[in-house]
mmCIF file of C-alpha atoms in Angstrom:
data_model
loop_
_atom_site.group_PDB
_atom_site.id
_atom_site.type_symbol
_atom_site.label_atom_id
_atom_site.label_comp_id
_atom_site.label_asym_id
_atom_site.label_seq_id
_atom_site.Cartn_x
_atom_site.Cartn_y
_atom_site.Cartn_z
ATOM 1 C CA MET A 1 -2.125 19.189 55.312
ATOM 2 C CA THR A 2 -0.401 20.382 52.158
ATOM 3 C CA ASP A 3 -2.124 22.478 49.862
ATOM 4 C CA GLN A 4 -0.961 20.827 46.916
ATOM 5 C CA PRO A 5 -3.076 21.480 43.412
ATOM 6 C CA GLU A 6 -4.884 18.242 42.371
ATOM 7 C CA THR A 7 -3.865 18.464 38.890
ATOM 8 C CA ALA A 8 -2.941 14.957 38.473
ATOM 9 C CA ALA A 9 -6.740 14.065 40.098
ATOM 10 C CA THR A 10 -8.122 16.473 37.919
ATOM 11 C CA THR A 11 -6.532 15.505 34.435
ATOM 12 C CA ARG A 12 -8.605 13.883 31.991
ATOM 13 C CA ARG A 13 -6.658 11.379 30.694
ATOM 14 C CA TYR A 14 -6.632 10.798 26.494
ATOM 15 C CA PHE A 15 -7.644 6.851 26.853
ATOM 16 C CA SER A 16 -9.443 5.657 29.838
ATOM 17 C CA THR A 17 -8.377 2.195 31.414
ATOM 18 C CA PHE A 18 -11.063 0.607 29.956
ATOM 19 C CA GLN A 19 -9.702 1.176 26.444
ATOM 20 C CA LEU A 20 -6.132 1.190 27.188
ATOM 21 C CA ILE A 21 -7.211 -2.597 27.875
ATOM 22 C CA LEU A 22 -8.816 -3.021 24.998
ATOM 23 C CA LEU A 23 -6.342 -1.449 22.860
ATOM 24 C CA ALA A 24 -3.821 -3.798 24.411
ATOM 25 C CA LEU A 25 -5.777 -6.916 24.028
ATOM 26 C CA PHE A 26 -6.404 -5.960 20.217
ATOM 27 C CA ALA A 27 -2.602 -5.504 20.129
ATOM 28 C CA ALA A 28 -2.019 -8.969 21.461
ATOM 29 C CA LEU A 29 -4.490 -10.476 19.191
ATOM 30 C CA VAL A 30 -2.515 -8.587 16.439
ATOM 31 C CA VAL A 31 0.736 -10.909 17.248
ATOM 32 C CA VAL A 32 -1.430 -13.717 17.732
ATOM 33 C CA ALA A 33 -3.090 -13.519 14.637
ATOM 34 C CA LYS A 34 0.796 -13.229 12.778
ATOM 35 C CA ILE A 35 1.545 -16.428 14.659
ATOM 36 C CA ALA A 36 -1.637 -18.782 14.356
ATOM 37 C CA LEU A 37 -3.472 -18.155 11.690
ATOM 38 C CA ARG A 38 -2.118 -19.309 8.376
ATOM 39 C CA LEU A 39 -3.745 -19.167 4.576
ATOM 40 C CA PRO A 40 -2.100 -21.787 2.402
ATOM 41 C CA LEU A 41 -0.967 -18.668 -0.392
ATOM 42 C CA GLN A 42 2.553 -18.248 -1.314
ATOM 43 C CA LEU A 43 1.880 -14.672 -1.644
ATOM 44 C CA PRO A 44 3.615 -11.641 -0.053
ATOM 45 C CA GLY A 45 1.591 -9.844 2.276
ATOM 46 C CA HIS A 46 -1.250 -11.978 2.940
ATOM 47 C CA SER A 47 -1.322 -11.801 6.885
ATOM 48 C CA GLY A 48 -2.672 -8.388 6.663
ATOM 49 C CA ILE A 49 -6.168 -9.713 5.970
ATOM 50 C CA PHE A 50 -5.777 -10.861 9.343
ATOM 51 C CA TRP A 51 -3.865 -8.204 11.374
ATOM 52 C CA MET A 52 -5.481 -5.033 9.319
ATOM 53 C CA THR A 53 -8.611 -6.365 10.328
ATOM 54 C CA ILE A 54 -8.104 -6.135 13.930
ATOM 55 C CA VAL A 55 -6.298 -2.962 13.552
ATOM 56 C CA VAL A 56 -9.584 -1.281 11.956
ATOM 57 C CA VAL A 57 -11.735 -2.747 14.232
ATOM 58 C CA ALA A 58 -9.653 -1.420 16.727
ATOM 59 C CA ALA A 59 -9.920 1.823 16.006
ATOM 60 C CA GLY A 60 -13.285 1.747 15.363
ATOM 61 C CA VAL A 61 -14.007 0.062 18.940
ATOM 62 C CA VAL A 62 -12.208 2.738 20.604
ATOM 63 C CA HIS A 63 -12.885 6.185 18.191
ATOM 64 C CA LYS A 64 -10.406 8.122 19.251
ATOM 65 C CA PRO A 65 -7.014 8.869 16.829
ATOM 66 C CA GLY A 66 -4.019 7.268 18.156
ATOM 67 C CA ALA A 67 -5.977 4.033 19.134
ATOM 68 C CA ALA A 68 -4.493 2.250 15.915
ATOM 69 C CA SER A 69 -1.294 4.215 16.428
ATOM 70 C CA LEU A 70 -1.415 2.708 19.956
ATOM 71 C CA VAL A 71 -2.208 -0.883 19.030
ATOM 72 C CA GLY A 72 0.327 -1.246 16.249
ATOM 73 C CA LEU A 73 2.872 0.367 18.771
ATOM 74 C CA THR A 74 1.976 -2.140 21.217
ATOM 75 C CA SER A 75 2.443 -5.042 19.133
ATOM 76 C CA GLY A 76 5.480 -4.401 18.134
ATOM 77 C CA ILE A 77 7.180 -4.128 21.268
ATOM 78 C CA ILE A 78 5.297 -7.661 21.925
ATOM 79 C CA ALA A 79 6.720 -9.173 18.504
ATOM 80 C CA GLY A 80 9.891 -7.795 18.774
ATOM 81 C CA PHE A 81 10.135 -9.722 22.063
ATOM 82 C CA LEU A 82 8.829 -12.556 20.390
ATOM 83 C CA GLY A 83 11.643 -12.309 17.983
ATOM 84 C CA LEU A 84 8.936 -12.743 14.809
ATOM 85 C CA GLY A 85 10.346 -11.166 11.422
ATOM 86 C CA ASP A 86 13.037 -11.839 9.028
ATOM 87 C CA PHE A 87 15.218 -8.555 9.866
ATOM 88 C CA GLY A 88 15.207 -8.427 13.664
ATOM 89 C CA ALA A 89 13.578 -6.884 16.662
ATOM 90 C CA LEU A 90 14.182 -3.163 15.282
ATOM 91 C CA ASN A 91 12.739 -3.932 11.952
ATOM 92 C CA THR A 92 9.284 -5.774 13.525
ATOM 93 C CA PHE A 93 8.933 -2.863 16.145
ATOM 94 C CA LEU A 94 9.063 -0.682 13.287
ATOM 95 C CA SER A 95 6.858 -2.020 10.790
ATOM 96 C CA TYR A 96 4.128 -3.418 13.289
ATOM 97 C CA THR A 97 4.425 0.556 14.712
ATOM 98 C CA ALA A 98 4.089 1.863 11.054
ATOM 99 C CA VAL A 99 1.206 -0.216 10.566
ATOM 100 C CA GLY A 100 -0.799 1.383 13.228
ATOM 101 C CA VAL A 101 0.421 4.741 12.657
ATOM 102 C CA GLY A 102 -0.297 4.753 9.036
ATOM 103 C CA ALA A 103 -3.867 3.521 9.630
ATOM 104 C CA ASP A 104 -4.457 5.950 12.218
ATOM 105 C CA LEU A 105 -3.132 9.055 9.944
ATOM 106 C CA THR A 106 -5.284 8.086 6.858
ATOM 107 C CA LEU A 107 -8.149 7.050 9.355
ATOM 108 C CA TRP A 108 -7.561 10.854 10.980
ATOM 109 C CA LEU A 109 -7.353 12.548 7.476
ATOM 110 C CA LEU A 110 -10.685 10.761 6.258
ATOM 111 C CA GLY A 111 -13.176 11.910 8.611
ATOM 112 C CA GLY A 112 -11.966 9.081 11.061
ATOM 113 C CA ASN A 113 -15.263 6.614 10.594
ATOM 114 C CA ALA A 114 -13.736 3.497 10.328
ATOM 115 C CA GLU A 115 -17.272 1.571 9.717
ATOM 116 C CA ASN A 116 -17.291 3.360 6.581
ATOM 117 C CA LEU A 117 -16.082 0.855 4.030
ATOM 118 C CA MET A 118 -14.021 3.125 1.628
ATOM 119 C CA ILE A 119 -12.478 5.120 4.384
ATOM 120 C CA ALA A 120 -11.409 1.268 6.335
ATOM 121 C CA THR A 121 -10.333 0.325 2.879
ATOM 122 C CA LEU A 122 -7.929 2.985 2.221
ATOM 123 C CA ALA A 123 -6.814 3.339 5.931
ATOM 124 C CA ALA A 124 -5.689 -0.517 6.137
ATOM 125 C CA THR A 125 -3.918 -0.235 2.837
ATOM 126 C CA PHE A 126 -2.202 2.651 3.877
ATOM 127 C CA GLY A 127 -1.229 1.257 7.058
ATOM 128 C CA HIS A 128 -0.160 -2.045 5.403
ATOM 129 C CA MET A 129 2.104 -0.333 3.085
ATOM 130 C CA MET A 130 3.429 1.639 5.600
ATOM 131 C CA LYS A 131 4.857 -1.869 7.210
ATOM 132 C CA PHE A 132 6.290 -2.627 3.432
ATOM 133 C CA LEU A 133 7.815 0.657 3.321
ATOM 134 C CA VAL A 134 9.808 -0.078 6.619
ATOM 135 C CA LYS A 135 10.774 -3.293 5.138
ATOM 136 C CA TRP A 136 11.770 -1.881 1.991
ATOM 137 C CA GLY A 137 13.669 0.678 3.575
ATOM 138 C CA PHE A 138 15.453 -1.187 5.855
ATOM 139 C CA GLY A 139 16.377 -3.247 2.741
ATOM 140 C CA ILE A 140 17.770 -0.106 1.138
ATOM 141 C CA VAL A 141 19.503 1.230 4.427
ATOM 142 C CA THR A 142 21.387 -2.329 4.998
ATOM 143 C CA GLY A 143 22.367 -2.483 1.111
ATOM 144 C CA ALA A 144 20.445 -5.276 0.280
ATOM 145 C CA PRO A 145 20.725 -6.652 -3.214
ATOM 146 C CA VAL A 146 17.722 -5.727 -5.503
ATOM 147 C CA GLY A 147 15.204 -8.159 -5.963
ATOM 148 C CA PHE A 148 15.929 -11.417 -7.677
ATOM 149 C CA VAL A 149 12.765 -11.228 -10.059
ATOM 150 C CA ALA A 150 12.316 -7.827 -12.041
ATOM 151 C CA LEU A 151 8.897 -7.840 -11.118
ATOM 152 C CA GLY A 152 9.006 -9.473 -7.698
ATOM 153 C CA LEU A 153 8.874 -6.323 -5.804
ATOM 154 C CA LEU A 154 5.557 -4.930 -7.878
ATOM 155 C CA ARG A 155 4.573 -8.614 -6.905
ATOM 156 C CA ALA A 156 5.044 -7.866 -3.155
ATOM 157 C CA LEU A 157 3.643 -4.270 -3.150
ATOM 158 C CA LEU A 158 0.397 -5.267 -4.795
ATOM 159 C CA GLY A 159 -0.088 -8.262 -2.458
ATOM 160 C CA TYR A 160 0.320 -5.765 0.100
ATOM 161 C CA VAL A 161 -2.222 -3.463 -1.331
ATOM 162 C CA ILE A 162 -5.013 -6.199 -1.753
ATOM 163 C CA PHE A 163 -4.789 -8.030 1.573
ATOM 164 C CA GLY A 164 -4.401 -4.744 3.070
ATOM 165 C CA ALA A 165 -7.592 -3.415 1.648
ATOM 166 C CA LEU A 166 -9.432 -6.896 2.093
ATOM 167 C CA GLY A 167 -8.208 -6.530 5.851
ATOM 168 C CA GLY A 168 -9.801 -2.917 5.924
ATOM 169 C CA LEU A 169 -12.780 -4.019 4.513
ATOM 170 C CA LEU A 170 -13.287 -7.179 6.602
ATOM 171 C CA GLY A 171 -12.811 -4.601 9.664
ATOM 172 C CA ALA A 172 -15.519 -2.391 8.415
ATOM 173 C CA LEU A 173 -17.762 -5.003 8.159
ATOM 174 C CA THR A 174 -16.749 -6.461 11.763
ATOM 175 C CA LEU A 175 -17.905 -3.430 12.866
ATOM 176 C CA LYS A 176 -21.079 -2.510 11.224
ATOM 177 C CA ALA A 177 -21.746 -6.446 12.797
ATOM 178 C CA LEU A 178 -20.779 -5.488 16.201
ATOM 179 C CA ARG A 179 -22.792 -2.419 15.901
ATOM 180 C CA ARG A 180 -25.941 -4.520 14.478
ATOM 181 C CA ALA A 181 -25.068 -6.729 17.504
ATOM 182 C CA GLY A 182 -25.753 -3.862 19.790
ATOM 183 C CA PHE A 183 -21.465 -3.870 20.816
ATOM 184 C CA PHE A 184 -21.545 -0.079 21.148
ATOM 185 C CA GLN A 185 -24.840 0.548 22.965
ATOM 186 C CA TYR A 186 -22.972 -2.233 25.598
ATOM 187 C CA LEU A 187 -20.052 -0.392 25.681
ATOM 188 C CA ALA A 188 -22.081 3.263 26.433
ATOM 189 C CA GLU A 189 -24.105 1.767 29.279
ATOM 190 C CA LYS A 190 -20.731 0.377 30.718
ATOM 191 C CA ARG A 191 -19.492 3.547 30.757
ATOM 192 C CA MET B 1 -12.888 19.859 1.748
ATOM 193 C CA ALA B 2 -15.569 16.945 0.912
ATOM 194 C CA GLN B 3 -14.968 13.599 1.742
ATOM 195 C CA ARG B 4 -15.068 12.472 -1.761
ATOM 196 C CA THR B 5 -12.119 14.635 -2.945
ATOM 197 C CA ARG B 6 -10.511 13.251 0.321
ATOM 198 C CA VAL B 7 -10.630 9.694 -1.015
ATOM 199 C CA LEU B 8 -9.754 10.512 -4.381
ATOM 200 C CA ILE B 9 -6.297 12.474 -2.683
ATOM 201 C CA ALA B 10 -5.639 9.230 -0.603
ATOM 202 C CA VAL B 11 -6.227 6.582 -3.846
ATOM 203 C CA LEU B 12 -3.906 9.795 -5.909
ATOM 204 C CA ALA B 13 -1.399 9.059 -2.618
ATOM 205 C CA LEU B 14 -1.274 5.366 -2.932
ATOM 206 C CA VAL B 15 -0.807 5.452 -6.612
ATOM 207 C CA ILE B 16 1.872 8.024 -6.691
ATOM 208 C CA LEU B 17 3.833 6.010 -3.539
ATOM 209 C CA ILE B 18 3.876 2.761 -5.304
ATOM 210 C CA GLY B 19 5.166 4.695 -8.516
ATOM 211 C CA ALA B 20 8.045 5.968 -6.282
ATOM 212 C CA ILE B 21 8.727 2.666 -4.647
ATOM 213 C CA VAL B 22 8.749 0.565 -8.512
ATOM 214 C CA GLY B 23 10.880 3.886 -9.553
ATOM 215 C CA VAL B 24 13.301 3.642 -6.754
ATOM 216 C CA GLU B 25 13.545 -0.183 -7.337
ATOM 217 C CA ALA B 26 14.310 0.343 -10.866
ATOM 218 C CA LEU B 27 17.071 2.877 -10.376
ATOM 219 C CA ARG B 28 18.466 0.637 -7.760
ATOM 220 C CA ARG B 29 18.062 -2.349 -10.474
ATOM 221 C CA SER B 30 19.777 -0.399 -13.489
ATOM 222 C CA SER B 31 22.795 0.391 -11.393
ATOM 223 C CA SER B 32 23.817 -2.962 -10.084
ATOM 224 C CA GLY B 33 25.330 -5.928 -11.530
ATOM 225 C CA GLN B 34 27.508 -5.685 -14.694
ATOM 226 C CA ALA B 35 30.272 -4.404 -12.170
ATOM 227 C CA GLU B 36 31.910 -7.373 -11.960
ATOM 228 C CA GLY B 37 32.616 -9.535 -15.106
ATOM 229 C CA ALA B 38 36.871 -9.322 -15.258
ATOM 230 C CA SER B 39 38.552 -10.514 -18.202
ATOM 231 C CA GLY B 40 37.074 -13.512 -19.546
ATOM 232 C CA GLU B 41 34.433 -14.030 -16.930
ATOM 233 C CA PRO B 42 30.568 -13.764 -17.635
ATOM 234 C CA THR B 43 28.961 -10.282 -16.557
ATOM 235 C CA LEU B 44 26.148 -10.444 -13.938
ATOM 236 C CA ALA B 45 22.778 -9.293 -14.885
ATOM 237 C CA PRO B 46 20.656 -7.338 -12.405
ATOM 238 C CA GLY B 47 19.544 -9.107 -9.440
ATOM 239 C CA SER B 48 21.356 -12.373 -9.961
ATOM 240 C CA ILE B 49 23.702 -14.381 -7.637
ATOM 241 C CA PRO B 50 27.228 -14.788 -8.500
ATOM 242 C CA ILE B 51 28.620 -17.977 -8.565
ATOM 243 C CA TYR B 52 32.474 -18.368 -7.639
ATOM 244 C CA VAL B 53 34.661 -21.441 -7.714
ATOM 245 C CA ASP B 54 37.787 -21.312 -6.327
ATOM 246 C CA GLY B 55 37.837 -17.813 -6.913
ATOM 247 C CA ARG B 56 36.958 -17.654 -10.236
ATOM 248 C CA LEU B 57 32.965 -16.343 -11.356
ATOM 249 C CA GLU B 58 31.904 -19.100 -12.879
ATOM 250 C CA GLY B 59 28.047 -17.713 -13.967
ATOM 251 C CA SER B 60 25.440 -16.316 -12.102
ATOM 252 C CA PHE B 61 22.213 -17.754 -11.080
ATOM 253 C CA SER B 62 19.780 -15.187 -12.927
ATOM 254 C CA PRO B 63 16.015 -15.154 -13.352
ATOM 255 C CA THR B 64 16.135 -16.553 -16.895
ATOM 256 C CA ASP B 65 17.616 -19.704 -15.166
ATOM 257 C CA LEU B 66 13.912 -20.377 -13.968
ATOM 258 C CA GLU B 67 12.682 -21.922 -16.888
ATOM 259 C CA ALA B 68 15.196 -24.533 -16.261
ATOM 260 C CA LEU B 69 14.590 -25.357 -13.124
ATOM 261 C CA GLU B 70 11.493 -27.367 -11.060
ATOM 262 C CA GLN B 71 9.881 -26.003 -8.189
ATOM 263 C CA VAL B 72 10.161 -27.802 -5.075
ATOM 264 C CA SER B 73 8.368 -26.793 -1.494
ATOM 265 C CA PHE B 74 8.624 -28.292 2.223
ATOM 266 C CA VAL B 75 6.808 -27.150 5.179
ATOM 267 C CA ASP B 76 9.204 -25.891 8.003
ATOM 268 C CA ALA B 77 9.275 -27.544 11.350
ATOM 269 C CA GLU B 78 9.687 -23.844 13.297
ATOM 270 C CA GLU B 79 6.640 -22.196 11.736
ATOM 271 C CA GLY B 80 4.579 -24.747 9.597
ATOM 272 C CA LYS B 81 5.006 -21.984 6.852
ATOM 273 C CA THR B 82 5.477 -23.350 3.432
ATOM 274 C CA GLN B 83 8.923 -22.640 1.925
ATOM 275 C CA GLU B 84 8.671 -22.713 -1.692
ATOM 276 C CA GLY B 85 11.598 -22.628 -4.333
ATOM 277 C CA TRP B 86 14.212 -24.130 -6.047
ATOM 278 C CA LEU B 87 16.598 -26.620 -4.796
ATOM 279 C CA LEU B 88 20.774 -25.081 -4.498
ATOM 280 C CA ARG B 89 22.015 -28.364 -5.856
ATOM 281 C CA ASP B 90 19.779 -27.763 -9.482
ATOM 282 C CA VAL B 91 20.678 -23.645 -9.032
ATOM 283 C CA LEU B 92 24.838 -25.279 -9.269
ATOM 284 C CA LEU B 93 24.266 -28.079 -11.639
ATOM 285 C CA LEU B 94 23.421 -25.482 -14.164
ATOM 286 C CA HIS B 95 26.663 -23.387 -13.898
ATOM 287 C CA VAL B 96 28.940 -26.279 -12.749
ATOM 288 C CA ASP B 97 29.545 -29.786 -14.169
ATOM 289 C CA GLN B 98 28.272 -32.742 -11.667
ATOM 290 C CA ASP B 99 31.482 -34.722 -12.269
ATOM 291 C CA GLN B 100 33.688 -31.841 -11.286
ATOM 292 C CA MET B 101 32.351 -31.923 -7.743
ATOM 293 C CA GLN B 102 32.796 -33.858 -4.985
ATOM 294 C CA PRO B 103 31.115 -34.785 -1.547
ATOM 295 C CA GLU B 104 33.542 -32.906 0.578
ATOM 296 C CA ASP B 105 33.750 -29.774 -1.201
ATOM 297 C CA THR B 106 32.704 -26.794 0.421
ATOM 298 C CA VAL B 107 29.602 -24.760 -0.472
ATOM 299 C CA VAL B 108 29.227 -21.152 0.913
ATOM 300 C CA VAL B 109 26.515 -18.999 0.603
ATOM 301 C CA THR B 110 26.583 -15.264 2.083
ATOM 302 C CA SER B 111 24.163 -12.322 2.364
ATOM 303 C CA GLY B 112 26.681 -9.519 2.520
ATOM 304 C CA SER B 113 24.357 -7.095 3.825
ATOM 305 C CA ARG B 114 23.241 -9.002 6.418
ATOM 306 C CA GLY B 115 26.422 -10.131 6.892
ATOM 307 C CA LYS B 116 25.631 -14.077 7.556
ATOM 308 C CA SER B 117 26.856 -17.220 5.606
ATOM 309 C CA ALA B 118 26.456 -20.940 5.551
ATOM 310 C CA GLU B 119 28.779 -23.023 4.807
ATOM 311 C CA LEU B 120 27.754 -26.659 3.325
ATOM 312 C CA THR B 121 29.351 -29.655 2.003
ATOM 313 C CA TRP B 122 28.188 -30.701 -1.589
ATOM 314 C CA ALA B 123 27.019 -33.879 0.024
ATOM 315 C CA GLU B 124 24.504 -32.016 2.040
ATOM 316 C CA VAL B 125 23.663 -29.601 -1.265
ATOM 317 C CA ASP B 126 23.228 -33.393 -3.312
ATOM 318 C CA ASP B 127 21.001 -34.824 -0.817
ATOM 319 C CA ALA B 128 17.811 -33.547 -1.954
ATOM 320 C CA ALA B 129 15.942 -35.087 1.749
ATOM 321 C CA ASN B 130 17.917 -32.187 3.370
ATOM 322 C CA TRP B 131 15.874 -29.265 0.830
ATOM 323 C CA VAL B 132 18.590 -27.107 0.775
ATOM 324 C CA MET B 133 17.206 -24.536 -1.597
ATOM 325 C CA PHE B 134 16.019 -20.885 -2.123
ATOM 326 C CA ASP B 135 13.100 -19.403 -1.153
ATOM 327 C CA LEU B 136 11.676 -15.707 -2.708
ATOM 328 C CA SER B 137 11.475 -13.539 0.196
ATOM 329 C CA GLY B 138 8.497 -10.991 0.546
ATOM 330 C CA ARG B 139 10.522 -8.253 -0.769
ATOM 331 C CA SER B 140 11.881 -10.507 -3.857
ATOM 332 C CA THR B 141 15.119 -11.468 -2.770
ATOM 333 C CA LEU B 142 16.381 -15.080 -2.361
ATOM 334 C CA LYS B 143 16.729 -16.834 1.243
ATOM 335 C CA LEU B 144 18.649 -20.080 1.849
ATOM 336 C CA VAL B 145 16.182 -22.659 3.876
ATOM 337 C CA SER B 146 16.682 -25.880 4.656
ATOM 338 C CA VAL B 147 15.759 -28.797 6.908
ATOM 339 C CA LEU B 148 19.168 -29.097 8.096
ATOM 340 C CA GLU B 149 19.876 -28.356 11.956
ATOM 341 C CA ARG B 150 22.203 -25.644 11.803
ATOM 342 C CA LEU B 151 20.141 -23.943 8.879
ATOM 343 C CA ASP B 152 16.092 -25.238 10.043
ATOM 344 C CA VAL B 153 15.123 -21.618 12.082
ATOM 345 C CA ARG B 154 14.238 -18.894 10.810
ATOM 346 C CA ASP B 155 17.238 -17.117 12.553
ATOM 347 C CA GLU B 156 19.601 -19.457 10.889
ATOM 348 C CA TRP B 157 18.331 -18.794 7.026
ATOM 349 C CA ILE B 158 20.457 -16.890 5.021
ATOM 350 C CA GLN B 159 18.258 -14.024 3.940
ATOM 351 C CA ASP B 160 19.274 -11.144 0.929
ATOM 352 C CA VAL B 161 21.804 -13.861 -0.232
ATOM 353 C CA ASP B 162 24.081 -12.193 -3.265
ATOM 354 C CA ARG B 163 27.034 -14.686 -3.761
ATOM 355 C CA ILE B 164 27.754 -18.175 -3.510
ATOM 356 C CA GLU B 165 31.430 -19.485 -3.626
ATOM 357 C CA ILE B 166 32.350 -23.271 -4.274
ATOM 358 C CA THR B 167 35.343 -24.398 -2.879
ATOM 359 C CA SER B 168 37.107 -27.789 -3.925
ATOM 360 C CA GLU B 169 38.834 -29.740 -1.640
#
């Protein structure tokens, strides 16, 4: 037998396997929501109401900085492979990742409590805005023409802000409902 | 730092971000367009789509045209999403005389930034059942969609349209 240091066994991982599975499920849910859930609205960014809810719930259930980023990153990989989005796989991957990173960063700066209505709303708004920023930035880099309607971009921006905020609000309310239902207590007992 | 202050800073940052995007877009808008217009040709308004007939600039599809156009919509088969906008036929007939158009004339809709284009015949464009139309994208640029087999899925749509060209046969 050799005397190798057992560093691998003794190092504590940042996310447990259970948390990683939960985050992967949330990531898959983001993509499924994008494909399957439709609102009969002709407003840019309206799908944010679904996926920002999921991202905020993920950040609340796995209460660690980086959880939302991991959901964004994983959903970006899945969505990229499924060919979602108008601007190619790289744009899709980056915009989905930006959603998670933006929400995560805001949550971290505001104290990390995704159950707080104001914090969750702001985090989701920033996350969704990051998605818009990536899409818009790509447009500029690739030399896309300016908007056809003068105030069209502002309308799109407001759509992203409003639906992102609504998603965050729904996410925080979902987390509160989960707490009332004893979900977090159940998770703690499992641990 | 108090939570309230952090929230206020976040809201302020959001407003600044929105202001920066709108500002940059306004700068792009003011520096685009009006560059075309050789002698005798119409001047392009920012954001408008130039329409060329046999290589000559005939006019442009601009936001002011929307008042004269009927908005139409169809549900695309691929994603079940409603595509809403203006028929290419109606757009072209604002600038080109219908008598001038022959069924075999070609209409090429191009996106320079995407390096994509779609070539259609006037007969295809003129047939309302084909739903050859422009839909406004999330970034407020125009995308060409249709139920025609070669234009009915997202990969085949022409996003960020910046040129329409008619060539008579």
